[in-house]
Short mmCIF file of C-alpha atoms in Angstrom, two decimals:
data_model
loop_
_atom_site.label_atom_id
_atom_site.label_comp_id
_atom_site.label_asym_id
_atom_site.label_seq_id
_atom_site.Cartn_x
_atom_site.Cartn_y
_atom_site.Cartn_z
CA MET D 15 37.79 -14.04 34.65
CA GLY D 16 36.69 -10.71 36.31
CA PRO D 17 33.44 -9.16 35.73
CA VAL D 18 33.04 -6.96 32.86
CA ARG D 19 33.61 -3.35 33.83
CA VAL D 20 30.91 -0.96 32.29
CA LEU D 21 30.91 3.07 32.31
CA LEU D 22 27.50 4.79 31.70
CA ALA D 23 27.78 8.12 30.14
CA ASP D 24 24.44 10.22 29.59
CA ASP D 25 23.87 14.10 30.70
CA HIS D 26 20.52 12.97 32.52
CA ALA D 27 21.03 11.59 36.03
CA VAL D 28 17.44 9.91 35.83
CA VAL D 29 18.53 8.11 32.59
CA ARG D 30 21.91 7.03 33.97
CA ALA D 31 19.90 5.45 36.87
CA GLY D 32 17.43 3.74 34.85
CA LEU D 33 20.60 2.35 32.50
CA ARG D 34 21.95 1.21 35.87
CA ASN D 35 18.81 -0.40 37.09
CA ALA D 36 18.42 -2.23 33.48
CA LEU D 37 21.90 -4.04 34.06
CA THR D 38 21.40 -5.06 37.58
CA SER D 39 19.74 -8.13 36.26
CA LEU D 40 22.35 -9.19 33.76
CA PRO D 41 25.10 -11.46 35.64
CA GLY D 42 28.88 -10.68 35.35
CA LEU D 43 28.62 -6.79 34.86
CA GLU D 44 30.23 -3.98 37.21
CA ILE D 45 29.33 -0.64 36.89
CA VAL D 46 32.63 1.30 37.46
CA GLY D 47 31.59 4.94 36.92
CA GLU D 48 29.00 7.41 35.27
CA VAL D 49 29.52 10.76 33.65
CA GLY D 50 27.54 13.35 32.04
CA ASP D 51 29.44 15.29 29.60
CA GLY D 52 32.38 14.90 26.99
CA ARG D 53 35.10 16.09 29.05
CA ALA D 54 34.36 13.96 32.15
CA LEU D 55 34.09 10.93 29.59
CA ALA D 56 37.33 11.53 28.40
CA GLU D 57 39.02 11.28 32.01
CA ALA D 58 37.17 8.20 32.96
CA LEU D 59 38.13 6.52 30.18
CA ALA D 60 41.65 7.39 30.68
CA GLN D 61 41.13 6.41 34.66
CA LEU D 62 38.78 3.58 34.63
CA ARG D 63 39.54 1.66 31.56
CA PRO D 64 36.47 0.11 31.24
CA ASP D 65 35.50 -2.87 29.05
CA PHE D 66 32.07 -1.58 27.94
CA LEU D 67 30.89 1.87 27.24
CA LEU D 68 26.97 2.46 27.18
CA ILE D 69 26.41 6.06 25.84
CA ASP D 70 24.06 8.76 24.78
CA VAL D 71 26.19 10.58 22.37
CA ALA D 72 24.01 13.98 22.68
CA MET D 73 25.87 15.26 25.71
CA PRO D 74 27.74 18.57 26.20
CA ASP D 75 31.33 18.97 25.35
CA PHE D 76 31.15 15.90 23.00
CA GLU D 77 31.19 15.94 19.22
CA PRO D 78 29.94 11.98 18.54
CA VAL D 79 31.16 10.88 15.13
CA ALA D 80 34.92 12.11 15.85
CA THR D 81 34.93 11.33 19.30
CA MET D 82 33.91 7.74 18.83
CA ARG D 83 36.17 7.18 16.11
CA ARG D 84 39.33 8.48 18.05
CA THR D 85 37.82 6.39 21.15
CA LYS D 86 38.26 3.15 19.33
CA VAL D 87 41.72 3.93 18.09
CA GLU D 88 42.84 4.83 21.56
CA TYR D 89 40.56 1.72 23.48
CA PRO D 90 40.37 -0.70 20.35
CA ALA D 91 39.20 -3.29 22.74
CA LEU D 92 36.43 -1.33 24.28
CA LYS D 93 32.90 -2.55 23.48
CA ILE D 94 30.64 0.79 22.62
CA LEU D 95 27.00 0.37 22.53
CA VAL D 96 25.20 3.93 21.75
CA VAL D 97 21.84 4.45 23.32
CA SER D 98 19.94 7.36 21.85
CA ALA D 99 16.53 9.01 20.89
CA TYR D 100 17.87 9.96 17.69
CA ASP D 101 17.03 7.74 14.65
CA ASP D 102 18.56 10.13 11.91
CA GLU D 103 20.11 7.78 8.87
CA ALA D 104 23.27 9.83 8.57
CA TYR D 105 23.61 10.25 12.48
CA VAL D 106 23.40 6.19 12.64
CA ILE D 107 25.24 5.39 9.79
CA GLY D 108 28.23 8.01 10.76
CA LEU D 109 28.48 6.51 14.02
CA LEU D 110 28.53 2.85 13.00
CA GLU D 111 31.38 3.73 10.30
CA ALA D 112 33.33 5.46 13.38
CA GLY D 113 33.62 2.04 14.88
CA VAL D 114 30.86 1.81 17.42
CA ASP D 115 29.62 -1.90 18.10
CA GLY D 116 25.73 -1.05 18.29
CA TYR D 117 23.08 1.56 18.19
CA HIS D 118 20.03 1.21 20.17
CA LEU D 119 16.86 3.36 20.33
CA LYS D 120 15.66 4.69 23.59
CA ASP D 121 11.90 3.97 23.04
CA GLN D 122 12.60 0.14 22.50
CA PRO D 123 11.95 -2.43 25.37
CA LEU D 124 14.35 -3.12 28.16
CA ALA D 125 14.68 -6.42 27.08
CA ASP D 126 16.11 -5.27 23.87
CA LEU D 127 18.86 -3.29 25.60
CA GLN D 128 19.94 -6.30 27.51
CA LEU D 129 19.72 -8.52 24.60
CA ALA D 130 22.09 -5.87 22.65
CA ILE D 131 24.50 -5.73 25.58
CA GLN D 132 24.87 -9.61 25.54
CA ARG D 133 25.15 -9.87 21.64
CA ILE D 134 27.76 -7.13 22.02
CA LEU D 135 29.91 -8.87 24.52
CA GLY D 136 29.68 -12.17 22.50
CA GLY D 137 31.30 -10.52 19.53
CA ASP D 138 28.23 -9.35 17.40
CA ARG D 139 26.93 -5.95 16.26
CA TRP D 140 23.66 -4.53 17.17
CA ILE D 141 21.21 -2.40 15.52
CA SER D 142 17.65 -1.62 16.85
CA GLY D 143 14.98 -3.30 14.65
CA PRO D 144 13.24 -0.24 13.32
CA LEU D 145 16.46 1.04 12.13
CA VAL D 146 17.35 -2.28 10.58
CA ASP D 147 14.26 -2.01 8.21
CA ARG D 148 15.18 2.05 7.34
CA LEU D 149 18.81 1.10 6.82
CA VAL D 150 17.87 -1.76 4.70
CA HIS D 151 15.13 0.22 2.66
CA ARG D 152 16.86 3.65 2.50
CA ARG D 153 17.47 4.74 -1.11
CA PRO D 154 20.83 4.06 -2.94
CA VAL D 155 23.41 7.26 -2.80
CA ILE D 156 24.60 7.21 -6.53
CA PRO D 157 28.28 8.12 -6.01
CA MET D 158 29.95 10.78 -7.78
CA ARG D 159 32.75 9.25 -10.08
CA THR D 160 35.18 11.09 -8.66
CA ALA D 161 35.66 12.95 -5.58
CA PRO D 162 35.59 16.70 -6.31
CA PRO D 163 39.31 18.57 -5.93
CA LEU D 164 39.54 20.77 -2.82
CA THR D 165 41.76 23.67 -2.18
CA ARG D 166 44.19 23.73 0.60
CA ARG D 167 41.89 25.78 2.92
CA GLN D 168 39.05 23.53 2.24
CA ARG D 169 41.09 20.30 2.72
CA GLU D 170 42.41 21.94 6.14
CA MET D 171 38.54 22.91 6.99
CA LEU D 172 37.45 19.33 6.19
CA ARG D 173 40.12 17.89 8.54
CA LEU D 174 39.18 20.13 11.51
CA LEU D 175 35.43 19.14 10.82
CA VAL D 176 36.30 15.28 10.90
CA GLN D 177 38.24 16.05 14.04
CA GLY D 178 35.00 17.67 15.78
CA CYS D 179 35.64 21.12 15.82
CA ASP D 180 32.76 23.76 15.65
CA ASN D 181 32.74 26.66 13.73
CA ARG D 182 34.52 28.94 16.03
CA LYS D 183 37.47 26.31 16.74
CA ILE D 184 37.96 26.10 13.35
CA ALA D 185 37.85 29.96 12.85
CA GLN D 186 40.59 30.15 15.81
CA THR D 187 42.83 27.57 14.13
CA MET D 188 42.64 28.89 10.60
CA GLU D 189 42.61 32.69 11.87
CA LEU D 190 39.33 33.39 9.90
CA SER D 191 36.37 34.86 11.10
CA VAL D 192 33.46 32.70 11.71
CA LYS D 193 31.69 34.01 9.01
CA THR D 194 34.14 33.02 6.40
CA VAL D 195 34.24 29.47 7.81
CA GLU D 196 30.47 29.34 7.36
CA HIS D 197 30.86 30.60 3.89
CA HIS D 198 33.60 27.96 2.97
CA LEU D 199 31.54 25.22 4.79
CA THR D 200 28.66 25.98 2.71
CA GLY D 201 30.67 25.46 -0.41
CA LEU D 202 32.07 22.50 0.82
CA TYR D 203 28.71 20.73 1.17
CA ARG D 204 27.44 21.98 -2.16
CA ALA D 205 30.78 20.17 -3.36
CA PHE D 206 30.21 16.83 -1.58
CA GLY D 207 26.39 17.22 -2.34
CA VAL D 208 25.51 17.04 1.16
CA ASP D 209 23.49 18.91 3.62
CA SER D 210 25.13 18.71 6.70
CA ARG D 211 28.29 18.43 8.86
CA LEU D 212 27.84 14.96 9.78
CA GLU D 213 27.01 13.93 5.92
CA ALA D 214 30.25 15.69 5.26
CA VAL D 215 32.17 13.96 7.35
CA ASN D 216 30.71 10.85 6.23
CA TYR D 217 31.53 11.38 2.69
CA ALA D 218 35.38 12.38 3.59
CA MET D 219 35.43 8.92 5.29
CA ARG D 220 34.31 7.31 1.99
CA HIS D 221 36.46 9.03 -0.12
CA PRO D 222 39.78 9.64 1.74
CA GLU D 223 41.26 11.17 -1.45
CA VAL D 224 39.83 14.40 -0.79
CA PHE D 225 42.46 14.93 1.62
CA ALA D 226 45.04 14.49 -0.68
CA ALA D 227 47.15 17.58 -2.11
CA SER D 228 48.96 17.04 -5.45
CA GLY D 229 52.50 18.10 -5.19
CA TYR D 230 52.12 20.33 -8.33
CA GLU D 231 49.71 22.29 -6.15
CA ALA D 232 52.20 22.48 -3.28
CA ALA D 233 55.03 23.27 -5.78
CA GLU D 234 54.36 26.69 -6.99
CA PRO D 235 56.83 26.81 -9.97
CA GLU D 236 55.41 23.47 -11.72
CA ILE D 237 58.12 20.57 -12.25
CA ARG D 238 56.92 17.63 -14.19
CA PRO D 239 57.40 14.17 -12.42
CA GLU D 240 59.26 10.76 -12.83
CA ALA D 241 56.81 8.90 -10.69
CA ALA D 242 53.94 8.94 -8.07
CA LEU D 243 54.56 8.61 -4.65
CA THR D 244 52.04 9.08 -1.48
CA VAL D 245 53.36 10.71 1.45
CA LEU D 246 51.78 11.03 4.80
CA LEU D 247 52.76 13.85 7.18
CA VAL D 248 52.24 13.57 10.69
CA ASP D 249 53.05 16.64 12.97
CA ASP D 250 50.87 19.06 15.27
CA ASN D 251 51.99 22.25 14.14
CA MET D 252 49.80 23.26 10.96
CA ARG D 253 52.23 25.71 9.83
CA TYR D 254 55.29 23.38 9.67
CA ARG D 255 53.14 20.94 7.80
CA GLN D 256 52.17 23.28 5.16
CA GLN D 257 56.02 24.41 5.13
CA LEU D 258 56.87 20.55 4.66
CA SER D 259 54.13 20.34 2.00
CA ARG D 260 55.40 22.82 -0.20
CA LEU D 261 58.92 21.52 0.31
CA ILE D 262 57.86 18.10 -0.99
CA GLY D 263 56.18 19.69 -3.75
CA ARG D 264 58.66 21.93 -5.11
CA THR D 265 61.26 19.03 -4.59
CA TYR D 266 59.22 16.07 -5.79
CA PRO D 267 55.99 17.25 -7.37
CA ALA D 268 54.61 13.85 -8.28
CA THR D 269 53.22 13.43 -4.86
CA LEU D 270 49.63 12.99 -3.06
CA LEU D 271 50.14 14.31 0.32
CA TYR D 272 47.96 13.89 3.45
CA GLU D 273 48.44 15.44 6.58
CA ALA D 274 47.45 14.26 10.18
CA GLU D 275 48.16 15.91 13.43
CA ASP D 276 47.73 13.20 16.19
CA ILE D 277 48.10 9.26 16.05
CA ALA D 278 44.27 8.89 15.54
CA GLU D 279 44.02 10.55 12.23
CA ALA D 280 47.48 9.10 11.19
CA VAL D 281 45.87 5.96 11.72
CA ARG D 282 42.83 6.29 10.22
CA LEU D 283 44.37 7.73 6.94
CA THR D 284 47.15 4.89 6.89
CA GLU D 285 44.54 2.23 6.89
CA GLN D 286 42.33 4.10 4.05
CA VAL D 287 45.31 5.04 1.64
CA ARG D 288 48.54 3.00 2.79
CA PRO D 289 51.02 5.53 2.33
CA GLN D 290 54.56 4.68 1.03
CA LEU D 291 56.16 7.18 2.95
CA ALA D 292 55.36 8.75 6.31
CA LEU D 293 57.34 11.64 7.98
CA ILE D 294 56.44 11.71 11.55
CA ASP D 295 57.34 14.15 14.00
CA VAL D 296 58.35 12.36 17.64
CA VAL D 297 56.61 14.94 19.86
CA LEU D 298 53.10 15.28 18.84
CA THR D 299 51.67 17.60 21.50
CA GLU D 300 50.87 15.13 24.26
CA GLU D 301 51.13 12.17 22.04
CA ASP D 302 54.21 9.91 21.20
CA GLY D 303 55.33 9.99 17.53
CA ILE D 304 57.45 6.79 18.17
CA GLN D 305 54.30 5.01 19.36
CA CYS D 306 52.65 6.73 16.16
CA ALA D 307 55.60 5.26 13.86
CA ARG D 308 54.90 1.55 15.72
CA ARG D 309 51.09 2.02 15.08
CA LEU D 310 51.55 2.88 11.31
CA LYS D 311 53.84 -0.06 10.42
CA ALA D 312 51.60 -2.53 12.15
CA ILE D 313 48.98 -1.36 9.65
CA SER D 314 51.24 -0.71 6.76
CA PRO D 315 54.19 -3.02 6.86
CA THR D 316 55.79 -1.50 3.47
CA THR D 317 55.33 2.21 4.46
CA ARG D 318 58.53 3.70 5.09
CA VAL D 319 58.82 5.60 8.07
CA VAL D 320 60.92 8.85 8.66
CA LEU D 321 61.22 10.31 12.14
CA ILE D 322 61.80 14.00 12.47
CA SER D 323 62.41 16.13 15.48
CA ALA D 324 63.44 19.86 16.56
CA TYR D 325 65.24 18.01 19.51
CA PRO D 326 67.28 15.28 18.34
CA ASP D 327 68.33 12.81 20.61
CA ARG D 328 70.00 9.75 20.75
CA GLU D 329 67.65 7.63 22.74
CA PHE D 330 64.67 8.87 20.77
CA ARG D 331 66.69 7.38 17.69
CA ARG D 332 67.09 4.09 19.08
CA LEU D 333 63.74 3.92 20.14
CA GLY D 334 62.49 5.27 16.68
CA LEU D 335 64.35 2.83 14.71
CA ALA D 336 63.39 -0.10 16.88
CA ALA D 337 59.69 0.80 16.06
CA GLY D 338 60.40 0.32 12.32
CA ALA D 339 61.63 4.18 11.47
CA VAL D 340 64.10 3.82 8.50
CA ALA D 341 65.77 7.18 9.53
CA PHE D 342 65.46 9.94 12.48
CA LEU D 343 66.13 13.36 10.84
CA ASP D 344 66.71 16.57 12.57
CA LYS D 345 63.91 19.38 11.20
CA LYS D 346 66.76 22.06 10.45
CA ASP D 347 68.55 19.46 8.35
CA LEU D 348 65.26 18.84 6.10
CA ASP D 349 66.22 20.85 3.17
CA ALA D 350 65.53 20.14 -0.33
CA ALA D 351 68.33 17.80 -0.86
CA ALA D 352 67.48 15.73 2.34
CA VAL D 353 63.76 15.68 0.85
CA ARG D 354 64.82 14.41 -2.52
CA GLN D 355 66.94 11.58 -0.93
CA VAL D 356 64.21 10.71 1.19
CA VAL D 357 61.71 10.35 -1.63
CA GLU D 358 64.06 8.50 -3.94
CA ASP D 359 64.90 5.83 -1.00
CA ALA D 360 61.00 5.62 -0.78
CA LEU D 361 60.70 4.72 -4.25
CA ARG D 362 63.59 2.30 -4.71
#
């Protein structure tokens, strides 16, 4: 068995040098690369395929929680140890919930860092001693009885927030002013009873139901339902997702509609809500909708997956059905009758 391949990520060269020196005394490790910002990290992960990531998440071009969550989805075998000067509870908990394997404070002894690496490689998780005491004795959070209902705009904004978008990116995506985004985020924080972006993201992770849109909301003329259905729409085009949501809502209002624009988001929602039906676009920007279907079926075998595409192709159809999809539909054929048939099949 070869050495454990380690990638160092910190925006300070002197810190990376210190981490490198700390690792030299540990046998079986090989440092395969060093990076100093989020973009370089993404490239290094794809090119080097390390086994272990030692990272200070306070780097340029990097949103900690969303990126770590996405990284664990894309590289599930990768071990991640965060080494940071920040000891904020919401920050630490957010990263642990995102899937990192350990959180180590920079002011702790070198021997503790080496022990943390060994423990994580052995299959354990690690939290620095001072953080353990604080987290154990933290004030319990009194949960809200139910998650507050959100408008479509708030849900879309929250979804972008979870992806790590800053206010300017949210404004650009939603075609709003930055001030309007700030105003809506303030209202969102108030609805959740939180004070920061990170706390809002953590709340959303604990309450996935906030992302669900009622079919009654999507269907402007109200129609009474026969039975409830949970539906996940996976498409990288926000406008098409909204169009399809309205079509499903009008055709069958008794739905809880969830939206995802990439595989990482679709996987997270499937793990949380186990949708009965998933409609997945075959082409997701630079990702593969067929791979997405395969991932979702592995998580939730009972989910009925229907692949959709603006470019129907026999090979796509063959691969999609092999991945577990029950149907392959041309987007231009998705009308009310087709949607009702898909929904009725899912309810059988």
